[in-house]
């Protein structure tokens, strides 16, 4: 679109939020530069999900070609998602693909492999990348800029801080104190390829089905373990969430120790096949990752000039139990690009509308991280609720979340939100932003299912 052909968008961070924003801005004719410290994503070692609200974005890229490339390397023959007690007793199960139209909109697998496909597509689209230099300073103003650790200054029309859970933009762009704290939990996470030697272990036989990808969750008190297999039974990824109050002052990702993961399994009474799976995991592939919680943003995602913003984990650091971190990051990227495009060069207008499209929806899914996790960890297996309504264990795949079309919603509401901005309509950001669209009330929503 010609009016944006010279708009330069500078993005700090090449995670899924940054890449989606870059791709969608390029699709609308903008010039895009991404600054990213890490030169490769191949070592991003655990599993990630994109449910249909995020997957529909991927499906739209290059007439579905990017989605087809992803489907070759991620879960593509999953049949059921099973929820189990620690001893393996299945309590509830549901279709992995809830509706036929979700097939090309649901992706899960190795985080680094999926990331590389999307990064390569961004490069094909003409996004310019600068790797190996960290952004250390954000400078607001009519021409916002960033300064990197090497001393270079990069100036643009728009600066987007997609700098993840360790975001410094929250302090420098929004003027907030650093509120990152340990959530009280950590995850052991690992990915490895199964070998013929592994196949000789009878406890591991169930992980080797070449015809069905495994998607399964085991739950115990203050512990839950998620296991996925894909690539015809050759690849496996697992995540074990456990209590942890370690200090995260310096870092929150450490090499994992199998003995620690095994101790958690023993404490939770998990079945032997999971013990054998952890034993089979190469210790070099095991990460001990402290789950960081950041207080939700209450006032704004924008700098004083409204030419800089935060998106993705920098704006809403979802815990894995939301099942929406990646998808909400991608929704941010689409909404940002549409709002900038529709604003026709008026960057402050575009960013203010973008914020109003995303604020409440991301907040509600963000806060669900805690309620869903606590629901898993405090299941009363002998109580009436779990006996009568075992589907309360569902992954939070509620229809108002996963059927959401960020493209149509952003386009539909732009004019009204832009009018509110231009007229200085009074109110808090919560009052001015679009409604979230639903709630995560366990008893009222998940008890009766996740579909419309």
CSV table of C-alpha atoms in Angstrom, one decimal:
chain,number,residue,atom,x,y,z
A,1,UNK,CA,0.0,0.0,0.0
A,2,UNK,CA,1.7,3.1,-1.3
A,3,UNK,CA,1.1,5.4,1.7
A,4,UNK,CA,3.2,3.1,3.9
A,5,UNK,CA,5.9,2.4,1.4
A,6,UNK,CA,8.4,4.6,3.3
A,7,UNK,CA,7.2,3.9,6.9
A,8,UNK,CA,10.1,2.3,8.7
A,9,UNK,CA,9.3,-0.1,11.5
A,10,UNK,CA,12.2,-1.1,13.8
A,11,UNK,CA,11.5,-4.2,15.9
A,12,UNK,CA,13.7,-5.3,18.8
A,13,UNK,CA,13.4,-9.1,19.1
A,14,UNK,CA,12.8,-11.9,16.6
A,15,UNK,CA,10.4,-14.0,18.7
A,16,UNK,CA,7.0,-14.9,17.4
A,17,UNK,CA,5.5,-11.5,18.2
A,18,UNK,CA,8.4,-9.6,16.5
A,19,UNK,CA,8.4,-11.9,13.4
A,20,UNK,CA,4.6,-11.7,13.0
A,21,UNK,CA,4.6,-7.9,13.2
A,22,UNK,CA,7.5,-7.8,10.7
A,23,UNK,CA,5.8,-10.1,8.2
A,24,UNK,CA,2.4,-8.3,8.5
A,25,UNK,CA,4.0,-4.9,8.1
A,26,UNK,CA,5.9,-6.1,5.0
A,27,UNK,CA,2.7,-7.4,3.6
A,28,UNK,CA,1.4,-3.9,3.8
A,29,UNK,CA,4.4,-2.3,2.1
A,30,UNK,CA,6.4,-1.0,5.1
A,31,UNK,CA,10.1,-1.2,5.6
A,32,UNK,CA,11.0,-3.4,8.5
A,33,UNK,CA,14.2,-4.0,10.4
A,34,UNK,CA,14.6,-6.6,13.2
A,35,UNK,CA,17.4,-6.5,15.8
A,36,UNK,CA,18.0,-9.8,17.5
A,37,UNK,CA,20.8,-10.9,19.8
A,38,UNK,CA,20.7,-14.7,19.0
A,39,UNK,CA,21.9,-15.7,15.5
A,40,UNK,CA,20.0,-19.0,15.4
A,41,UNK,CA,16.8,-20.4,16.8
A,42,UNK,CA,17.7,-24.1,16.3
A,43,UNK,CA,18.6,-24.5,20.0
A,44,UNK,CA,15.3,-23.2,21.3
A,45,UNK,CA,14.6,-26.6,22.9
A,46,UNK,CA,11.1,-27.3,24.1
A,47,UNK,CA,7.6,-27.5,22.6
A,48,UNK,CA,5.2,-24.8,21.7
A,49,UNK,CA,1.5,-24.7,20.6
A,50,UNK,CA,-0.3,-22.4,18.2
A,51,UNK,CA,-4.0,-22.9,18.4
A,52,UNK,CA,-6.4,-21.8,15.7
A,53,UNK,CA,-6.6,-18.1,16.5
A,54,UNK,CA,-2.8,-17.9,16.0
A,55,UNK,CA,-2.8,-20.6,13.3
A,56,UNK,CA,-5.2,-18.8,11.1
A,57,UNK,CA,-2.5,-16.1,10.8
A,58,UNK,CA,0.1,-18.7,9.6
A,59,UNK,CA,-2.5,-20.2,7.3
A,60,UNK,CA,-2.8,-16.8,5.5
A,61,UNK,CA,0.9,-16.5,4.7
A,62,UNK,CA,1.9,-17.2,1.1
A,63,UNK,CA,-1.4,-18.9,0.2
A,64,UNK,CA,-0.9,-21.5,3.0
A,65,UNK,CA,2.6,-22.5,2.0
A,66,UNK,CA,4.2,-21.5,5.3
A,67,UNK,CA,1.6,-23.6,7.1
A,68,UNK,CA,2.3,-26.6,4.9
A,69,UNK,CA,6.0,-26.2,5.6
A,70,UNK,CA,5.3,-26.2,9.3
A,71,UNK,CA,2.9,-29.2,9.2
A,72,UNK,CA,5.8,-31.3,7.8
A,73,UNK,CA,7.8,-30.9,11.0
A,74,UNK,CA,5.1,-30.7,13.7
A,75,UNK,CA,2.2,-32.7,15.1
A,76,UNK,CA,0.2,-33.6,12.1
A,77,UNK,CA,-1.4,-36.9,13.0
A,78,UNK,CA,-2.6,-36.4,16.6
A,79,UNK,CA,-5.9,-38.0,17.4
A,80,UNK,CA,-6.8,-37.3,21.0
A,81,UNK,CA,-5.6,-35.1,23.8
A,82,UNK,CA,-5.7,-37.1,27.0
A,83,UNK,CA,-5.8,-35.9,30.6
A,84,UNK,CA,-4.5,-38.3,33.2
A,85,UNK,CA,-3.8,-38.9,36.9
A,86,UNK,CA,-0.2,-39.2,37.7
A,87,UNK,CA,-0.6,-43.0,37.6
A,88,UNK,CA,-1.7,-42.9,34.0
A,89,UNK,CA,-5.5,-43.3,34.6
A,90,UNK,CA,-7.2,-41.4,31.8
A,91,UNK,CA,-9.8,-38.9,33.3
A,92,UNK,CA,-10.9,-37.0,30.2
A,93,UNK,CA,-10.0,-36.9,26.6
A,94,UNK,CA,-11.0,-34.8,23.6
A,95,UNK,CA,-10.1,-34.5,19.9
A,96,UNK,CA,-6.7,-32.9,19.3
A,97,UNK,CA,-8.2,-31.1,16.3
A,98,UNK,CA,-11.6,-29.9,17.6
A,99,UNK,CA,-13.1,-29.0,14.3
A,100,UNK,CA,-12.2,-29.9,10.7
A,101,UNK,CA,-11.4,-26.3,9.8
A,102,UNK,CA,-8.7,-26.2,12.5
A,103,UNK,CA,-6.4,-28.7,10.7
A,104,UNK,CA,-4.3,-26.0,8.9
A,105,UNK,CA,-4.6,-23.6,11.9
A,106,UNK,CA,-3.2,-25.8,14.7
A,107,UNK,CA,0.6,-26.3,15.0
A,108,UNK,CA,2.7,-27.8,17.8
A,109,UNK,CA,6.2,-29.1,17.9
A,110,UNK,CA,9.8,-28.1,18.5
A,111,UNK,CA,9.9,-24.4,19.2
A,112,UNK,CA,13.2,-23.8,17.4
A,113,UNK,CA,12.2,-25.7,14.2
A,114,UNK,CA,8.9,-23.9,13.9
A,115,UNK,CA,10.6,-20.6,14.6
A,116,UNK,CA,13.1,-21.1,11.8
A,117,UNK,CA,10.4,-21.7,9.2
A,118,UNK,CA,8.7,-18.4,10.2
A,119,UNK,CA,12.0,-16.5,10.4
A,120,UNK,CA,13.0,-17.7,6.9
A,121,UNK,CA,9.6,-16.5,5.6
A,122,UNK,CA,10.2,-13.1,7.1
A,123,UNK,CA,13.5,-12.9,5.3
A,124,UNK,CA,11.8,-13.9,2.0
A,125,UNK,CA,9.4,-11.1,2.6
A,126,UNK,CA,12.2,-8.6,2.7
A,127,UNK,CA,12.6,-8.1,6.5
A,128,UNK,CA,16.1,-6.9,7.2
A,129,UNK,CA,17.8,-8.7,10.1
A,130,UNK,CA,20.7,-7.6,12.3
A,131,UNK,CA,21.9,-10.4,14.5
A,132,UNK,CA,24.3,-10.6,17.4
A,133,UNK,CA,23.8,-7.2,19.0
A,134,UNK,CA,21.6,-6.5,22.0
A,135,UNK,CA,19.4,-3.4,22.4
A,136,UNK,CA,20.4,-1.7,25.6
A,137,UNK,CA,18.6,1.6,25.3
A,138,UNK,CA,15.3,2.9,23.9
A,139,UNK,CA,15.0,6.6,23.0
A,140,UNK,CA,11.6,8.1,22.6
A,141,UNK,CA,10.7,11.1,20.4
A,142,UNK,CA,9.5,12.2,17.0
A,143,UNK,CA,12.1,9.9,15.5
A,144,UNK,CA,12.3,7.1,18.0
A,145,UNK,CA,15.5,5.0,18.2
A,146,UNK,CA,17.4,2.3,20.0
A,147,UNK,CA,21.1,2.0,21.0
A,148,UNK,CA,22.7,-1.4,20.9
A,149,UNK,CA,25.5,-2.9,23.1
A,150,UNK,CA,28.0,-2.2,20.3
A,151,UNK,CA,27.2,1.5,20.4
A,152,UNK,CA,25.2,1.6,17.2
A,153,UNK,CA,22.1,3.8,17.0
A,154,UNK,CA,19.1,2.7,14.9
A,155,UNK,CA,16.4,5.3,14.0
A,156,UNK,CA,12.9,4.6,12.7
A,157,UNK,CA,9.4,5.9,12.4
A,158,UNK,CA,8.1,3.3,14.8
A,159,UNK,CA,10.0,1.2,17.4
A,160,UNK,CA,8.4,-2.0,18.6
A,161,UNK,CA,9.8,-3.7,21.7
A,162,UNK,CA,9.3,-7.4,21.3
A,163,UNK,CA,12.1,-8.1,23.7
A,164,UNK,CA,10.5,-10.9,25.6
A,165,UNK,CA,10.0,-11.7,29.3
A,166,UNK,CA,13.3,-10.1,30.1
A,167,UNK,CA,12.1,-6.9,28.5
A,168,UNK,CA,14.0,-3.7,29.4
A,169,UNK,CA,11.5,-1.8,27.4
A,170,UNK,CA,8.9,-2.0,30.2
A,171,UNK,CA,11.3,0.2,32.3
A,172,UNK,CA,12.7,2.4,29.5
A,173,UNK,CA,9.7,2.8,27.3
A,174,UNK,CA,6.8,2.6,29.8
A,175,UNK,CA,8.7,4.0,32.8
A,176,UNK,CA,7.8,1.1,35.0
A,177,UNK,CA,9.8,-0.7,37.8
A,178,UNK,CA,11.1,-4.1,37.0
A,179,UNK,CA,8.3,-6.4,38.3
A,180,UNK,CA,9.6,-9.8,37.1
A,181,UNK,CA,9.3,-12.3,39.9
A,182,UNK,CA,9.5,-16.1,40.1
A,183,UNK,CA,5.9,-17.3,39.7
A,184,UNK,CA,6.7,-20.0,42.4
A,185,UNK,CA,7.0,-22.6,39.7
A,186,UNK,CA,9.6,-23.8,37.2
A,187,UNK,CA,9.6,-26.2,34.3
A,188,UNK,CA,12.0,-28.9,33.3
A,189,UNK,CA,11.8,-29.0,29.5
A,190,UNK,CA,13.5,-31.3,27.0
A,191,UNK,CA,13.3,-32.4,23.4
A,192,UNK,CA,15.2,-35.4,21.9
A,193,UNK,CA,15.0,-38.0,19.1
A,194,UNK,CA,14.0,-41.5,20.0
A,195,UNK,CA,16.5,-44.2,18.9
A,196,UNK,CA,16.4,-48.0,18.2
A,197,UNK,CA,18.0,-48.4,21.6
A,198,UNK,CA,15.1,-46.6,23.2
A,199,UNK,CA,12.7,-48.9,21.4
A,200,UNK,CA,14.1,-51.9,23.4
A,201,UNK,CA,12.6,-50.5,26.6
A,202,UNK,CA,9.1,-51.8,27.0
A,203,UNK,CA,8.1,-48.8,29.1
A,204,UNK,CA,8.8,-46.5,26.1
A,205,UNK,CA,6.9,-48.5,23.6
A,206,UNK,CA,3.8,-46.3,23.8
A,207,UNK,CA,5.9,-43.3,22.6
A,208,UNK,CA,6.9,-44.9,19.3
A,209,UNK,CA,3.6,-45.2,17.4
A,210,UNK,CA,4.4,-44.2,13.8
A,211,UNK,CA,0.8,-43.7,13.0
A,212,UNK,CA,-0.4,-41.4,15.8
A,213,UNK,CA,1.2,-38.5,17.5
A,214,UNK,CA,0.9,-38.5,21.3
A,215,UNK,CA,-0.6,-35.4,23.1
A,216,UNK,CA,-1.0,-36.2,26.8
A,217,UNK,CA,-1.1,-34.5,30.2
A,218,UNK,CA,-0.4,-36.1,33.6
A,219,UNK,CA,-1.5,-34.2,36.7
A,220,UNK,CA,-0.5,-34.5,40.4
A,221,UNK,CA,-0.5,-32.2,43.4
A,222,UNK,CA,1.6,-29.1,42.4
A,223,UNK,CA,3.0,-30.9,39.4
A,224,UNK,CA,1.9,-31.6,35.8
A,225,UNK,CA,3.7,-33.1,32.9
A,226,UNK,CA,3.0,-32.6,29.2
A,227,UNK,CA,4.4,-35.0,26.6
A,228,UNK,CA,4.1,-34.7,22.8
A,229,UNK,CA,5.5,-37.0,20.1
A,230,UNK,CA,5.6,-36.3,16.4
A,231,UNK,CA,7.6,-37.1,13.2
A,232,UNK,CA,6.1,-40.6,13.1
A,233,UNK,CA,7.2,-41.5,16.6
A,234,UNK,CA,10.8,-40.3,16.2
A,235,UNK,CA,10.7,-37.0,18.1
A,236,UNK,CA,9.5,-36.4,21.7
A,237,UNK,CA,9.2,-33.3,23.8
A,238,UNK,CA,8.2,-33.0,27.4
A,239,UNK,CA,7.6,-30.3,30.0
A,240,UNK,CA,7.3,-30.9,33.8
A,241,UNK,CA,6.0,-28.0,35.8
A,242,UNK,CA,6.9,-28.1,39.5
A,243,UNK,CA,7.2,-25.8,42.5
A,244,UNK,CA,10.3,-23.7,42.6
A,245,UNK,CA,11.2,-20.5,44.5
A,246,UNK,CA,14.8,-20.0,43.4
A,247,UNK,CA,16.2,-16.5,43.0
A,248,UNK,CA,16.0,-15.2,39.4
A,249,UNK,CA,18.0,-12.1,39.9
A,250,UNK,CA,20.7,-13.1,37.4
A,251,UNK,CA,19.1,-15.7,35.2
A,252,UNK,CA,16.1,-18.0,35.0
A,253,UNK,CA,17.3,-20.7,32.6
A,254,UNK,CA,19.8,-23.3,33.8
A,255,UNK,CA,21.1,-26.7,32.7
A,256,UNK,CA,18.7,-29.3,34.1
A,257,UNK,CA,19.6,-32.3,36.2
A,258,UNK,CA,17.8,-35.5,35.6
A,259,UNK,CA,18.0,-36.4,39.2
A,260,UNK,CA,16.0,-33.4,40.1
A,261,UNK,CA,13.3,-34.1,37.5
A,262,UNK,CA,13.2,-37.7,38.6
A,263,UNK,CA,12.7,-36.6,42.2
A,264,UNK,CA,9.7,-34.6,41.2
A,265,UNK,CA,8.2,-37.6,39.4
A,266,UNK,CA,8.7,-39.7,42.5
A,267,UNK,CA,7.1,-37.1,44.7
A,268,UNK,CA,4.1,-36.9,42.5
A,269,UNK,CA,3.7,-40.7,42.1
A,270,UNK,CA,4.0,-40.5,38.3
A,271,UNK,CA,3.9,-43.8,36.3
A,272,UNK,CA,7.0,-45.7,35.4
A,273,UNK,CA,6.9,-44.9,31.7
A,274,UNK,CA,7.5,-41.2,32.5
A,275,UNK,CA,10.4,-42.1,34.7
A,276,UNK,CA,11.9,-44.2,31.9
A,277,UNK,CA,11.4,-41.3,29.5
A,278,UNK,CA,13.2,-38.9,31.7
A,279,UNK,CA,16.1,-41.4,32.1
A,280,UNK,CA,16.3,-41.7,28.4
A,281,UNK,CA,16.6,-37.9,27.9
A,282,UNK,CA,20.1,-36.8,27.1
A,283,UNK,CA,21.0,-34.5,30.1
A,284,UNK,CA,22.5,-31.9,27.7
A,285,UNK,CA,19.0,-31.5,26.3
A,286,UNK,CA,17.4,-30.8,29.6
A,287,UNK,CA,16.7,-27.2,30.7
A,288,UNK,CA,15.5,-26.0,34.1
A,289,UNK,CA,13.5,-22.9,33.4
A,290,UNK,CA,12.1,-20.6,36.1
A,291,UNK,CA,8.7,-19.4,35.1
A,292,UNK,CA,8.7,-15.7,35.4
A,293,UNK,CA,5.5,-13.8,36.2
A,294,UNK,CA,5.1,-10.1,35.5
A,295,UNK,CA,2.3,-8.1,36.8
A,296,UNK,CA,-0.2,-7.2,34.1
A,297,UNK,CA,0.2,-3.8,32.5
A,298,UNK,CA,-2.6,-1.5,33.9
A,299,UNK,CA,-2.2,1.8,32.0
A,300,UNK,CA,-0.5,1.6,28.6
A,301,UNK,CA,1.7,-0.3,26.2
A,302,UNK,CA,2.9,2.9,24.6
A,303,UNK,CA,5.7,5.4,25.1
A,304,UNK,CA,4.8,9.1,25.9
A,305,UNK,CA,5.1,10.0,22.2
A,306,UNK,CA,3.1,6.9,21.1
A,307,UNK,CA,5.7,6.1,18.6
A,308,UNK,CA,7.1,3.1,20.6
A,309,UNK,CA,5.2,0.2,22.0
A,310,UNK,CA,5.7,-3.2,23.7
A,311,UNK,CA,4.2,-6.4,22.3
A,312,UNK,CA,4.3,-10.2,23.0
A,313,UNK,CA,5.9,-11.3,26.2
A,314,UNK,CA,7.2,-7.8,26.9
A,315,UNK,CA,3.5,-6.7,27.2
A,316,UNK,CA,1.9,-9.9,28.6
A,317,UNK,CA,4.2,-12.7,29.8
A,318,UNK,CA,1.8,-15.7,29.6
A,319,UNK,CA,2.7,-18.8,31.6
A,320,UNK,CA,2.5,-22.0,29.5
A,321,UNK,CA,-0.8,-23.0,31.2
A,322,UNK,CA,-2.6,-20.3,29.2
A,323,UNK,CA,-1.9,-22.3,26.0
A,324,UNK,CA,-2.1,-18.9,24.4
A,325,UNK,CA,1.4,-17.3,24.7
A,326,UNK,CA,2.4,-17.8,21.1
A,327,UNK,CA,-1.0,-17.1,19.6
A,328,UNK,CA,-1.6,-13.9,21.5
A,329,UNK,CA,1.9,-12.7,20.5
A,330,UNK,CA,0.9,-13.3,16.9
A,331,UNK,CA,-2.4,-11.5,17.3
A,332,UNK,CA,-0.4,-8.5,18.6
A,333,UNK,CA,1.7,-8.5,15.4
A,334,UNK,CA,-1.3,-8.6,13.1
A,335,UNK,CA,-3.2,-5.9,15.0
A,336,UNK,CA,-0.1,-3.6,15.0
A,337,UNK,CA,0.4,-3.9,11.3
A,338,UNK,CA,-3.3,-3.3,10.4
A,339,UNK,CA,-3.5,-0.3,12.7
A,340,UNK,CA,-0.3,1.3,11.3
A,341,UNK,CA,-1.6,0.6,7.8
A,342,UNK,CA,-5.0,2.1,8.4
A,343,UNK,CA,-3.6,5.1,10.2
A,344,UNK,CA,-1.9,6.1,6.8
A,345,UNK,CA,1.3,7.4,8.3
A,346,UNK,CA,-0.1,8.8,11.6
A,347,UNK,CA,2.0,6.6,13.8
A,348,UNK,CA,0.6,7.8,17.2
A,349,UNK,CA,-3.0,7.2,16.0
A,350,UNK,CA,-2.1,3.7,14.7
A,351,UNK,CA,-0.4,2.7,18.0
A,352,UNK,CA,-3.2,4.0,20.1
A,353,UNK,CA,-5.7,2.0,18.1
A,354,UNK,CA,-3.5,-1.1,18.2
A,355,UNK,CA,-3.4,-0.8,22.0
A,356,UNK,CA,-7.1,-0.6,22.2
A,357,UNK,CA,-7.6,-3.6,20.0
A,358,UNK,CA,-5.4,-5.8,22.1
A,359,UNK,CA,-5.3,-4.6,25.7
A,360,UNK,CA,-8.3,-6.4,27.3
A,361,UNK,CA,-8.1,-9.6,25.3
A,362,UNK,CA,-4.4,-10.2,26.1
A,363,UNK,CA,-5.0,-9.3,29.7
A,364,UNK,CA,-7.7,-11.9,30.2
A,365,UNK,CA,-5.7,-14.7,28.5
A,366,UNK,CA,-2.6,-13.6,30.5
A,367,UNK,CA,-4.4,-13.9,33.8
A,368,UNK,CA,-5.8,-17.3,32.9
A,369,UNK,CA,-2.2,-18.7,33.2
A,370,UNK,CA,-2.5,-18.7,37.0
A,371,UNK,CA,-6.1,-20.0,37.3
A,372,UNK,CA,-5.6,-22.8,34.8
A,373,UNK,CA,-2.4,-24.0,36.5
A,374,UNK,CA,-4.0,-23.8,40.0
A,375,UNK,CA,-6.9,-25.8,38.6
A,376,UNK,CA,-4.6,-28.6,37.4
A,377,UNK,CA,-2.6,-28.7,40.6
A,378,UNK,CA,-5.5,-28.7,43.1
A,379,UNK,CA,-7.8,-31.3,41.5
A,380,UNK,CA,-10.0,-33.1,44.0
A,381,UNK,CA,-9.9,-36.5,42.2
A,382,UNK,CA,-12.6,-37.9,44.5
A,383,UNK,CA,-14.8,-34.8,44.5
A,384,UNK,CA,-18.2,-34.4,42.7
A,385,UNK,CA,-17.0,-31.8,40.2
A,386,UNK,CA,-14.3,-34.0,38.6
A,387,UNK,CA,-16.6,-37.0,38.6
A,388,UNK,CA,-19.5,-35.3,37.0
A,389,UNK,CA,-17.5,-32.8,34.8
A,390,UNK,CA,-14.0,-34.2,34.1
A,391,UNK,CA,-13.8,-31.7,31.2
A,392,UNK,CA,-12.9,-29.0,33.7
A,393,UNK,CA,-9.4,-30.3,33.0
A,394,UNK,CA,-9.6,-29.1,29.4
A,395,UNK,CA,-6.8,-27.1,27.9
A,396,UNK,CA,-8.3,-23.6,27.7
A,397,UNK,CA,-9.6,-23.9,24.1
A,398,UNK,CA,-12.7,-21.9,24.5
A,399,UNK,CA,-14.5,-20.8,21.4
A,400,UNK,CA,-14.1,-17.1,22.1
A,401,UNK,CA,-10.4,-17.6,22.3
A,402,UNK,CA,-9.6,-20.0,19.5
A,403,UNK,CA,-12.2,-18.9,16.9
A,404,UNK,CA,-11.1,-15.3,17.1
A,405,UNK,CA,-10.2,-13.7,13.7
A,406,UNK,CA,-7.7,-10.9,14.5
A,407,UNK,CA,-7.7,-9.7,10.9
A,408,UNK,CA,-11.5,-9.1,10.7
A,409,UNK,CA,-11.8,-7.7,14.2
A,410,UNK,CA,-8.9,-5.2,13.8
A,411,UNK,CA,-10.3,-4.0,10.5
A,412,UNK,CA,-13.9,-3.9,11.7
A,413,UNK,CA,-13.1,-1.8,14.8
A,414,UNK,CA,-10.4,0.5,13.5
A,415,UNK,CA,-12.7,3.4,12.5
A,416,UNK,CA,-14.6,3.5,15.7
A,417,UNK,CA,-11.4,3.3,17.9
A,418,UNK,CA,-9.7,5.9,15.7
A,419,UNK,CA,-12.6,8.2,16.2
A,420,UNK,CA,-12.3,7.7,20.0
A,421,UNK,CA,-8.6,8.6,19.9
A,422,UNK,CA,-9.2,11.7,17.7
A,423,UNK,CA,-12.0,12.9,20.0
A,424,UNK,CA,-10.0,12.3,23.2
A,425,UNK,CA,-12.8,10.2,24.5
A,426,UNK,CA,-12.3,10.0,28.3
A,427,UNK,CA,-11.8,6.7,30.2
A,428,UNK,CA,-9.2,4.2,31.3
A,429,UNK,CA,-7.5,2.0,28.8
A,430,UNK,CA,-9.7,-0.9,30.1
A,431,UNK,CA,-12.8,1.1,29.3
A,432,UNK,CA,-11.6,2.4,25.9
A,433,UNK,CA,-10.2,-1.0,24.7
A,434,UNK,CA,-12.4,-3.6,23.0
A,435,UNK,CA,-13.9,-6.2,25.4
A,436,UNK,CA,-11.9,-9.4,25.8
A,437,UNK,CA,-14.8,-11.4,24.4
A,438,UNK,CA,-15.2,-13.9,27.2
A,439,UNK,CA,-14.0,-15.2,30.5
A,440,UNK,CA,-12.1,-18.2,31.9
A,441,UNK,CA,-14.6,-18.9,34.7
A,442,UNK,CA,-14.0,-22.6,35.3
A,443,UNK,CA,-17.4,-23.5,36.7
A,444,UNK,CA,-19.4,-21.4,34.2
A,445,UNK,CA,-17.4,-21.9,31.1
A,446,UNK,CA,-15.2,-25.0,31.1
A,447,UNK,CA,-17.7,-27.1,32.9
A,448,UNK,CA,-20.0,-27.1,30.0
A,449,UNK,CA,-17.3,-27.4,27.4
A,450,UNK,CA,-15.1,-25.2,25.2
A,451,UNK,CA,-17.2,-25.1,22.0
A,452,UNK,CA,-19.9,-22.6,21.1
